[in-house]
Coordinates of C-alpha atoms in Angstrom, one line a residue:
A289 CA 122.2 86.4 88.6
T290 CA 123.7 89.9 88.1
H291 CA 120.7 91.8 89.9
A292 CA 121.9 93.9 92.6
P293 CA 123.9 93.1 94.5
H294 CA 126.4 92.8 92.7
H295 CA 128.9 90.2 94.3
A296 CA 132.0 87.7 93.5
P297 CA 134.9 86.3 95.0
K298 CA 137.7 89.2 95.1
D299 CA 139.9 86.4 92.7
W300 CA 137.3 86.8 90.0
I301 CA 137.2 90.6 90.6
S302 CA 141.1 91.2 89.8
R303 CA 141.2 89.4 86.7
F304 CA 138.8 92.4 85.4
R305 CA 141.2 95.1 87.1
G306 CA 141.5 97.6 84.3
Q307 CA 139.6 96.6 81.5
F308 CA 136.9 99.2 82.0
D309 CA 138.8 102.3 82.3
E310 CA 137.9 103.2 78.7
G311 CA 134.6 104.3 79.9
W312 CA 131.0 103.2 78.9
D313 CA 131.2 105.1 75.7
R314 CA 133.9 103.5 74.1
Y315 CA 133.0 100.3 75.7
R316 CA 129.7 100.4 73.4
E317 CA 132.2 101.3 69.8
I318 CA 133.7 97.9 71.3
A319 CA 130.5 95.7 72.2
F320 CA 129.2 96.8 69.1
Q321 CA 131.7 96.0 66.6
R322 CA 132.8 92.2 68.6
Q323 CA 129.1 91.6 68.0
K324 CA 128.7 91.8 64.0
D325 CA 132.3 90.1 63.7
R326 CA 130.4 87.3 65.4
G327 CA 127.1 88.0 63.3
I328 CA 124.9 87.9 66.4
I329 CA 123.7 91.1 65.0
P330 CA 122.7 92.0 61.5
Q331 CA 125.4 93.8 59.5
D332 CA 123.2 96.9 58.7
S333 CA 122.8 97.3 62.5
E334 CA 122.9 100.9 63.8
L335 CA 124.3 101.7 67.3
T336 CA 122.2 104.2 69.1
P337 CA 123.6 107.2 70.3
R338 CA 124.0 107.8 74.2
P339 CA 120.6 109.3 76.0
S340 CA 120.8 112.5 76.8
E341 CA 120.1 112.1 80.8
I342 CA 123.2 109.5 80.7
P343 CA 126.6 111.3 81.2
A344 CA 129.8 111.1 78.7
W345 CA 132.8 108.7 80.3
D346 CA 134.8 111.8 79.3
S347 CA 133.0 114.4 81.3
L348 CA 133.3 112.9 84.4
S349 CA 135.9 113.4 87.5
D350 CA 139.1 111.4 88.0
D351 CA 137.3 110.3 91.0
E352 CA 133.7 109.1 89.2
R353 CA 136.3 107.6 86.6
R354 CA 138.4 105.2 89.4
L355 CA 134.8 104.3 91.0
Y356 CA 132.4 103.6 88.2
A357 CA 135.5 101.7 86.9
R358 CA 135.7 99.2 89.7
M359 CA 131.5 98.8 89.8
M360 CA 131.9 97.5 86.3
E361 CA 134.6 95.2 86.9
I362 CA 132.5 93.8 89.6
F363 CA 129.8 93.5 87.5
A364 CA 132.1 91.8 85.0
A365 CA 133.1 89.3 87.5
F366 CA 129.8 88.5 89.1
T367 CA 128.4 88.0 85.2
A368 CA 131.9 85.8 84.4
H369 CA 131.5 83.8 87.8
T370 CA 127.8 82.8 87.4
D371 CA 128.6 81.5 84.0
Y372 CA 131.4 79.6 85.5
E373 CA 128.7 78.3 88.4
I374 CA 126.4 77.5 85.0
G375 CA 128.7 75.3 83.7
R376 CA 129.6 73.5 87.4
V377 CA 125.8 72.6 86.6
T378 CA 125.7 71.4 83.0
E379 CA 128.9 69.2 83.8
E380 CA 127.3 67.1 86.7
I381 CA 124.0 66.8 84.6
R382 CA 127.0 65.0 82.0
Q383 CA 128.6 63.4 84.4
L384 CA 125.2 61.9 85.5
G385 CA 124.7 60.6 82.3
I386 CA 121.9 62.5 81.2
D387 CA 123.0 65.7 79.4
E388 CA 121.3 64.5 76.2
N389 CA 119.0 64.6 77.0
T390 CA 117.9 67.1 79.2
L391 CA 116.4 70.4 77.8
I392 CA 118.0 73.7 79.4
F393 CA 117.2 77.3 79.3
Y394 CA 119.3 79.7 80.6
V395 CA 118.9 83.2 80.6
V396 CA 121.2 85.4 80.4
G397 CA 120.7 89.1 82.3
D398 CA 118.3 91.1 84.7
N399 CA 115.6 92.2 82.0
G400 CA 118.0 94.8 80.3
A401 CA 120.8 95.6 82.7
S402 CA 119.6 97.7 85.5
G403 CA 120.1 101.8 85.9
E404 CA 118.3 101.4 89.1
G405 CA 122.4 102.1 91.0
G406 CA 121.0 106.1 89.5
L407 CA 124.1 107.7 87.5
S408 CA 126.6 107.1 90.2
G409 CA 125.6 103.4 91.5
N410 CA 125.8 103.0 95.3
A411 CA 127.4 100.6 97.6
N412 CA 124.3 100.3 99.4
G413 CA 121.4 99.8 96.8
L414 CA 118.9 100.9 99.5
S415 CA 120.2 104.2 99.9
Y416 CA 118.0 104.6 96.3
F417 CA 114.7 103.2 97.3
N418 CA 114.8 105.4 100.7
G419 CA 115.9 108.3 98.9
A420 CA 119.6 108.8 100.9
P421 CA 122.2 108.9 98.6
E422 CA 125.3 108.7 98.5
T423 CA 128.4 110.4 98.0
V424 CA 131.2 109.7 95.6
E425 CA 133.4 110.1 98.0
M426 CA 131.4 108.1 100.1
M427 CA 131.9 105.4 98.2
L428 CA 135.7 105.7 96.8
K429 CA 136.2 104.9 100.7
Q430 CA 134.7 101.6 100.4
I431 CA 135.7 100.8 97.2
D432 CA 138.4 97.8 98.2
T433 CA 135.4 96.3 100.3
L434 CA 133.1 96.7 97.0
G435 CA 131.4 93.4 95.9
G436 CA 131.7 91.9 99.1
A437 CA 129.8 91.2 101.9
K438 CA 129.6 94.2 103.2
H439 CA 127.6 96.0 100.9
Y440 CA 124.8 96.1 98.7
N441 CA 126.6 97.5 96.0
H442 CA 125.5 98.3 92.6
F443 CA 126.6 100.1 89.2
P444 CA 125.7 104.0 87.5
A445 CA 123.3 103.6 84.8
G446 CA 125.9 104.3 82.8
W447 CA 127.3 101.2 82.4
A448 CA 123.5 99.3 82.5
W449 CA 123.1 101.1 79.3
A450 CA 126.4 99.9 77.6
M451 CA 125.4 96.4 79.0
N452 CA 122.8 96.8 76.5
T453 CA 124.5 97.4 73.8
P454 CA 122.9 97.9 70.8
F455 CA 119.6 99.1 71.9
K456 CA 118.4 101.6 73.8
W457 CA 117.6 102.6 77.1
V458 CA 117.8 100.2 80.4
K459 CA 115.7 97.9 82.7
R460 CA 112.1 99.4 83.6
V461 CA 112.2 101.0 80.6
A462 CA 109.9 98.6 78.6
S463 CA 109.1 101.1 76.2
H464 CA 112.4 100.2 74.7
L465 CA 114.3 96.9 73.7
G466 CA 117.3 97.9 75.8
G467 CA 114.5 96.9 78.9
V468 CA 113.0 93.7 78.0
R469 CA 115.6 92.5 75.4
N470 CA 117.6 89.5 76.7
P471 CA 119.9 86.1 75.1
L472 CA 118.3 82.6 74.9
V473 CA 120.4 79.9 75.6
V474 CA 118.8 76.6 74.5
S475 CA 120.6 73.4 75.1
W476 CA 119.1 69.9 74.0
P477 CA 121.6 67.7 72.3
R478 CA 119.3 64.8 71.7
V479 CA 117.2 67.3 69.8
I480 CA 118.8 70.3 68.5
K481 CA 121.7 69.6 66.5
D482 CA 122.4 73.0 65.0
R483 CA 124.5 73.7 68.0
G484 CA 125.9 77.5 68.0
G485 CA 123.4 78.3 65.4
L486 CA 121.5 81.3 65.9
R487 CA 117.5 81.7 66.0
E488 CA 115.7 85.0 65.3
Q489 CA 112.1 84.4 65.9
F490 CA 110.7 87.1 68.4
H491 CA 110.1 85.2 71.9
H492 CA 108.7 86.2 75.2
A493 CA 109.9 85.0 78.8
V494 CA 106.2 83.7 78.8
D495 CA 106.8 81.2 76.0
L496 CA 109.0 79.2 78.5
G497 CA 106.5 77.0 80.1
A498 CA 104.5 76.3 76.7
T499 CA 107.9 75.4 75.3
I500 CA 108.5 73.1 78.6
L501 CA 105.3 71.3 78.1
D502 CA 105.6 70.9 74.3
A503 CA 108.9 69.4 74.5
A504 CA 107.8 66.9 77.8
G505 CA 104.4 65.8 75.5
L506 CA 102.0 67.4 78.2
E507 CA 99.2 69.7 78.4
L508 CA 98.3 72.1 80.6
P509 CA 95.5 70.6 83.2
P510 CA 91.8 72.4 83.4
S511 CA 92.2 72.3 86.9
V512 CA 95.1 72.2 89.8
N513 CA 93.6 71.0 93.3
G514 CA 90.1 71.8 92.5
A515 CA 91.3 75.3 91.0
P516 CA 90.3 76.3 87.7
Q517 CA 93.4 77.1 85.6
R518 CA 93.7 80.4 82.7
P519 CA 94.6 79.2 79.3
L520 CA 98.3 79.8 78.8
D521 CA 99.2 83.0 76.8
G522 CA 102.9 81.1 75.7
V523 CA 103.6 79.8 72.8
S524 CA 105.8 77.3 72.3
M525 CA 109.5 77.8 70.9
L526 CA 110.0 74.0 70.1
Y527 CA 109.3 74.8 66.3
T528 CA 112.3 76.5 65.4
F529 CA 114.8 74.4 67.6
D530 CA 114.9 72.1 64.0
D531 CA 114.4 75.1 61.6
A532 CA 116.0 78.3 62.1
K533 CA 114.2 80.1 59.3
A534 CA 110.9 79.1 60.8
E535 CA 107.7 81.6 60.2
N536 CA 107.4 83.2 63.7
R537 CA 104.6 82.3 65.6
R538 CA 104.6 84.5 68.2
T539 CA 103.1 88.0 66.9
R540 CA 102.0 90.4 69.3
Q541 CA 103.7 91.3 72.9
Y542 CA 102.9 94.1 75.1
F543 CA 105.4 95.4 77.8
E544 CA 104.7 97.7 80.8
A545 CA 107.0 98.6 83.7
F546 CA 106.6 101.6 86.0
S547 CA 104.1 103.0 83.1
N548 CA 106.9 103.0 80.9
R549 CA 105.3 100.7 77.9
A550 CA 105.5 99.7 74.4
M551 CA 103.0 96.9 71.9
Y552 CA 105.0 94.7 69.3
E553 CA 103.1 93.3 66.3
D554 CA 104.3 91.6 63.1
G555 CA 108.0 93.0 63.5
W556 CA 106.5 96.8 64.8
W557 CA 107.2 98.5 67.8
A558 CA 105.6 101.2 69.2
G559 CA 106.5 102.2 72.9
S560 CA 106.5 105.0 75.1
R561 CA 109.0 106.2 77.5
E562 CA 107.4 107.5 80.7
V563 CA 109.8 107.7 83.6
L564 CA 113.7 107.4 84.5
P565 CA 114.2 103.9 86.5
W566 CA 116.4 106.3 88.6
I567 CA 113.8 108.3 89.6
S568 CA 110.9 106.9 91.8
K569 CA 107.3 109.0 90.8
K570 CA 104.4 109.4 92.9
E571 CA 102.3 112.0 90.7
P572 CA 99.9 110.3 88.3
L573 CA 100.7 110.7 84.4
N574 CA 99.4 113.1 81.9
L575 CA 98.9 110.6 79.6
D576 CA 97.5 112.6 76.5
Q577 CA 101.3 114.3 76.1
S578 CA 102.8 110.9 76.0
Q579 CA 105.8 110.5 73.0
W580 CA 105.4 107.4 71.3
E581 CA 107.9 105.8 69.0
L582 CA 107.8 103.3 66.1
Y583 CA 110.1 101.2 64.9
N584 CA 110.0 98.5 62.4
L585 CA 112.4 95.9 63.8
E586 CA 112.6 94.1 60.7
R587 CA 114.5 96.7 58.8
D588 CA 116.4 98.3 62.2
F589 CA 117.5 95.6 64.8
T590 CA 118.5 98.1 67.0
Q591 CA 115.2 101.1 67.3
A592 CA 117.7 103.9 65.5
R593 CA 115.1 105.2 62.9
D594 CA 111.9 106.5 64.9
L595 CA 108.7 106.0 61.9
A596 CA 106.6 107.7 64.2
S597 CA 106.1 111.1 61.5
E598 CA 105.8 108.7 58.6
H599 CA 103.6 105.8 59.4
P600 CA 101.1 107.6 61.9
E601 CA 98.4 104.4 61.2
K602 CA 100.9 102.1 62.1
L603 CA 101.6 104.1 65.4
R604 CA 97.8 104.7 66.1
K605 CA 96.9 100.9 65.6
L606 CA 99.6 99.7 68.5
Q607 CA 99.1 102.3 70.9
D608 CA 95.8 101.0 70.4
L609 CA 96.4 97.5 71.1
F610 CA 98.2 98.4 73.5
W611 CA 95.4 99.4 75.7
I612 CA 93.8 96.5 74.5
E613 CA 96.5 94.0 75.8
A614 CA 96.7 96.0 78.9
S615 CA 93.3 95.6 79.9
L616 CA 93.3 92.2 79.0
N617 CA 96.0 91.4 81.4
S618 CA 95.5 93.9 84.3
V619 CA 98.1 96.3 83.9
L620 CA 95.8 99.3 84.6
P621 CA 95.9 102.0 85.9
L622 CA 98.7 102.9 85.0
D623 CA 101.3 103.6 87.9
P624 CA 104.8 105.2 87.9
G625 CA 105.8 105.1 91.5
G626 CA 108.5 102.9 91.2
S627 CA 110.1 101.1 94.2
A628 CA 106.8 102.7 96.7
R629 CA 104.9 100.9 94.0
M630 CA 106.8 97.3 94.9
L631 CA 106.7 98.1 98.3
E632 CA 102.8 98.7 98.8
A633 CA 102.3 95.6 96.7
Q634 CA 104.9 93.6 99.4
A635 CA 102.1 94.8 102.2
L636 CA 98.6 93.7 100.1
G637 CA 96.9 92.0 102.5
K638 CA 98.4 92.6 105.6
T639 CA 95.6 95.0 107.7
P640 CA 97.5 97.5 109.2
R641 CA 97.6 97.0 113.2
A642 CA 98.1 99.1 116.1
R643 CA 99.6 96.2 118.1
Y644 CA 101.5 93.3 117.9
T645 CA 102.9 89.6 120.0
Y646 CA 105.7 87.6 119.7
Y647 CA 107.0 85.3 121.7
P648 CA 110.7 82.8 121.2
G649 CA 110.7 81.3 117.8
A650 CA 109.6 84.0 115.6
V651 CA 112.2 84.5 113.3
G652 CA 112.8 84.6 109.4
I653 CA 110.1 86.7 109.0
I654 CA 109.8 88.9 105.7
E655 CA 109.8 93.2 106.8
S656 CA 106.8 93.8 105.0
A657 CA 104.9 91.3 107.2
A658 CA 107.0 92.4 110.2
P659 CA 105.3 95.6 112.4
D660 CA 106.2 98.5 110.2
I661 CA 107.8 101.3 112.3
K662 CA 108.8 103.4 109.5
N663 CA 107.4 107.0 109.4
K664 CA 105.5 107.4 112.7
S665 CA 105.5 106.9 116.2
F666 CA 106.4 103.5 118.1
S667 CA 107.4 101.8 121.4
I668 CA 109.0 98.1 121.5
R669 CA 108.6 96.6 125.0
A670 CA 110.5 93.2 125.7
S671 CA 109.7 91.1 129.1
I672 CA 113.1 89.2 129.8
T673 CA 114.8 86.9 132.4
M674 CA 118.3 87.5 133.1
G675 CA 118.7 84.2 134.8
T676 CA 122.8 84.7 135.0
A677 CA 125.4 87.6 134.4
E678 CA 126.7 86.2 131.7
D679 CA 123.2 86.3 129.4
A680 CA 123.4 88.3 126.7
G681 CA 122.0 88.5 123.3
V682 CA 119.3 90.8 120.7
L683 CA 115.9 90.6 121.6
V684 CA 114.4 91.6 118.8
A685 CA 116.3 93.0 115.4
L686 CA 114.9 93.0 111.7
G687 CA 117.5 93.8 108.9
G688 CA 121.3 93.5 108.6
R689 CA 124.8 95.4 108.0
I690 CA 122.7 97.9 105.1
G691 CA 120.0 98.7 107.7
G692 CA 117.6 97.8 110.3
Y693 CA 117.1 98.1 114.5
S694 CA 118.1 95.6 116.4
L695 CA 118.0 95.7 121.1
F696 CA 120.4 93.4 122.1
V697 CA 121.8 92.8 125.7
R698 CA 125.7 93.1 126.3
D699 CA 127.3 93.2 129.6
R700 CA 124.2 93.2 131.1
H701 CA 123.7 96.3 129.3
A702 CA 120.4 96.7 126.9
T703 CA 121.3 98.6 123.8
F704 CA 118.7 99.4 120.8
W705 CA 120.7 100.0 117.3
Y706 CA 119.7 101.8 114.2
N707 CA 121.4 101.6 111.6
F708 CA 120.5 103.9 109.1
C709 CA 121.2 103.0 105.4
G710 CA 124.6 102.0 106.5
M711 CA 125.4 105.3 106.6
E712 CA 124.6 106.4 109.6
Q713 CA 125.0 104.2 113.4
T714 CA 122.6 105.2 116.3
V715 CA 123.4 103.8 119.2
L716 CA 121.3 104.3 122.7
R717 CA 122.6 101.9 125.8
S718 CA 121.3 101.9 129.1
E719 CA 123.4 103.5 132.3
E720 CA 123.0 101.2 134.4
R721 CA 123.1 97.3 134.2
L722 CA 120.2 94.8 134.1
S723 CA 119.5 93.3 137.1
L724 CA 119.4 89.3 137.6
G725 CA 115.6 87.7 137.6
E726 CA 112.8 89.5 135.5
S727 CA 112.7 93.0 133.8
E728 CA 111.2 95.2 131.2
V729 CA 113.6 96.7 128.4
A730 CA 111.4 99.4 126.6
V731 CA 112.5 101.9 123.3
D732 CA 110.0 104.8 122.9
F733 CA 110.2 106.7 119.6
E734 CA 108.7 110.0 119.2
Y735 CA 108.4 111.0 115.6
D736 CA 108.1 114.3 114.7
G737 CA 105.6 113.9 111.9
G738 CA 105.0 116.2 108.7
G739 CA 106.9 113.7 105.9
N740 CA 108.9 110.4 105.2
G741 CA 111.5 109.7 106.4
L742 CA 112.1 112.2 109.2
G743 CA 113.7 112.8 112.5
G744 CA 112.3 112.0 116.3
S745 CA 113.3 111.4 120.0
L746 CA 114.2 107.9 121.1
Q747 CA 114.2 107.3 124.7
L748 CA 115.8 104.0 126.3
F749 CA 113.8 102.9 129.5
I750 CA 115.0 99.9 132.1
N751 CA 111.7 98.7 134.1
G752 CA 110.0 102.0 133.3
S753 CA 112.5 104.3 134.0
L754 CA 114.4 106.6 131.9
S755 CA 117.7 105.2 131.5
A756 CA 119.1 106.6 128.1
Q757 CA 117.9 109.3 125.6
V758 CA 119.2 110.5 122.0
R759 CA 117.4 112.3 119.0
L760 CA 117.7 110.4 115.6
E761 CA 117.7 113.0 113.3
R762 CA 116.7 111.1 110.3
T763 CA 115.5 107.6 109.6
V764 CA 114.3 105.4 107.3
A765 CA 111.4 105.3 105.3
R766 CA 110.8 102.7 103.0
I767 CA 112.6 99.7 103.3
F768 CA 115.2 98.2 105.9
A769 CA 117.0 95.6 104.5
R770 CA 116.3 92.2 102.3
E771 CA 117.1 90.9 105.8
T772 CA 114.6 89.2 107.8
F773 CA 112.6 90.4 111.4
D774 CA 114.0 87.9 113.9
I775 CA 112.8 87.6 117.8
G776 CA 115.8 85.9 119.9
M777 CA 118.1 86.4 117.4
D778 CA 119.3 88.3 114.1
L779 CA 119.6 85.3 111.8
N780 CA 121.3 86.6 108.6
S781 CA 123.8 89.8 108.6
P782 CA 124.4 91.8 112.0
V783 CA 122.4 95.2 112.4
G784 CA 125.3 96.0 115.3
D785 CA 128.5 95.6 116.2
Y786 CA 127.8 92.3 117.3
E787 CA 128.6 88.4 115.0
S788 CA 125.1 86.9 114.2
P789 CA 123.2 85.3 115.2
F790 CA 123.8 85.8 119.0
P791 CA 121.0 84.1 119.9
F792 CA 119.7 85.4 124.1
T793 CA 120.5 83.1 126.4
G794 CA 118.3 84.4 128.9
T795 CA 114.6 84.0 128.8
I796 CA 112.2 86.0 126.5
H797 CA 108.5 85.6 127.9
K798 CA 107.2 88.4 125.2
I799 CA 108.1 91.6 123.0
D800 CA 104.8 93.9 122.1
F801 CA 104.8 96.8 119.3
A802 CA 102.6 99.5 119.8
L803 CA 102.4 101.7 116.1
K804 CA 101.2 105.3 116.7
Y805 CA 99.6 106.3 113.0

């Protein structure tokens, strides 16, 4: 939770109305002082400056400030509501009488707050993945429904930077603490007596598994169901539970995300930022031109003072260590591809095919396992039987209200609905009505070619006869939605103007896809 989309009940959002009107620059100053006052960060910590790539709050227009403040109110409500729900879980554990000997780890955050909403945020986060940015004017028209089920909303990178106070940068920028550092709250009343105490030892998420095994007195089995197990990289944190000043046992750790990378060893940190988190870069990097920074975290908690020029030998040692760790942990080759890289990873193991046939009951299929109609010509042919004049429903659908396509029958008319990122709706409806008995409903799309996300000609056929046609000026390039591919219904949110799941009440014999690569 607090990962996009940022959703929260309306009454929770209203609790934060007006609390962020001063903007992200001022918020960081307030949060920084609060952290010092509560002893969360060292008193000699320095507040790091705003990156030049993120605009000053005072440079924004009135409309931008109004929209972005609301987006932050929603994120705050999401965070507070998540904490409330965690409280319900812990209260149930207490009611069961097992709280004294229950070990709870609460990792707070999303790798560091996410800047993937870009400089303006969005009402539909998949517009970012598809290279179709939304304007402030477009989003302002939806300001009262942001945070609800109609949207896949995300806040601007400026607020992500502010949420990572006092550190530099945001999620994906693994070269700096703002991209990787999160609070960890640990509760185990029977063992941990230092209620509310702070621990400063350096640890990583991979250490959680080792800590659980250690706490339970278990060893990692050498094999599971005959499969040999790799040794754990994790270092148990159990030694810190009763000794706040215990010497740190996690002495080395590498970090990498989309070619932004860092190496930590014995209190020193070297990092190199290569790409911004809201820009998907596909071309190879020139790593000979990488600019590395160096910090001593034991004396500089926030990475405020770059020591690269003062300690070149230390920097070189950490650089060499990064390449060793990257090689050992299958990080190489470095790839800055961003969203394209993630989508390619989802499709690993899937062999491209020119033809697919589906039958009723195939529902809940993730998009990366469905026929990929993006950036190519395709046809969909549905063989159905209308038993009565009232038969209606979805024949095939992928996605939902933030993007997707659906072929459905209503009032005996066949309709193909193409939803471009929740921003543009193209509706192709048959001129004639479907007759009772068997019919074939077909959709053909002839892609323009020459790149991704371009347009083409869309035609709807009934029993082989052209019934309607329209031009699609642009198409979804990378991902329709975080929803499913379904035959005979639209399982989650609706692609078109119907209520899901809208199951087809006639008979579907089969649905064929033909793709032209």
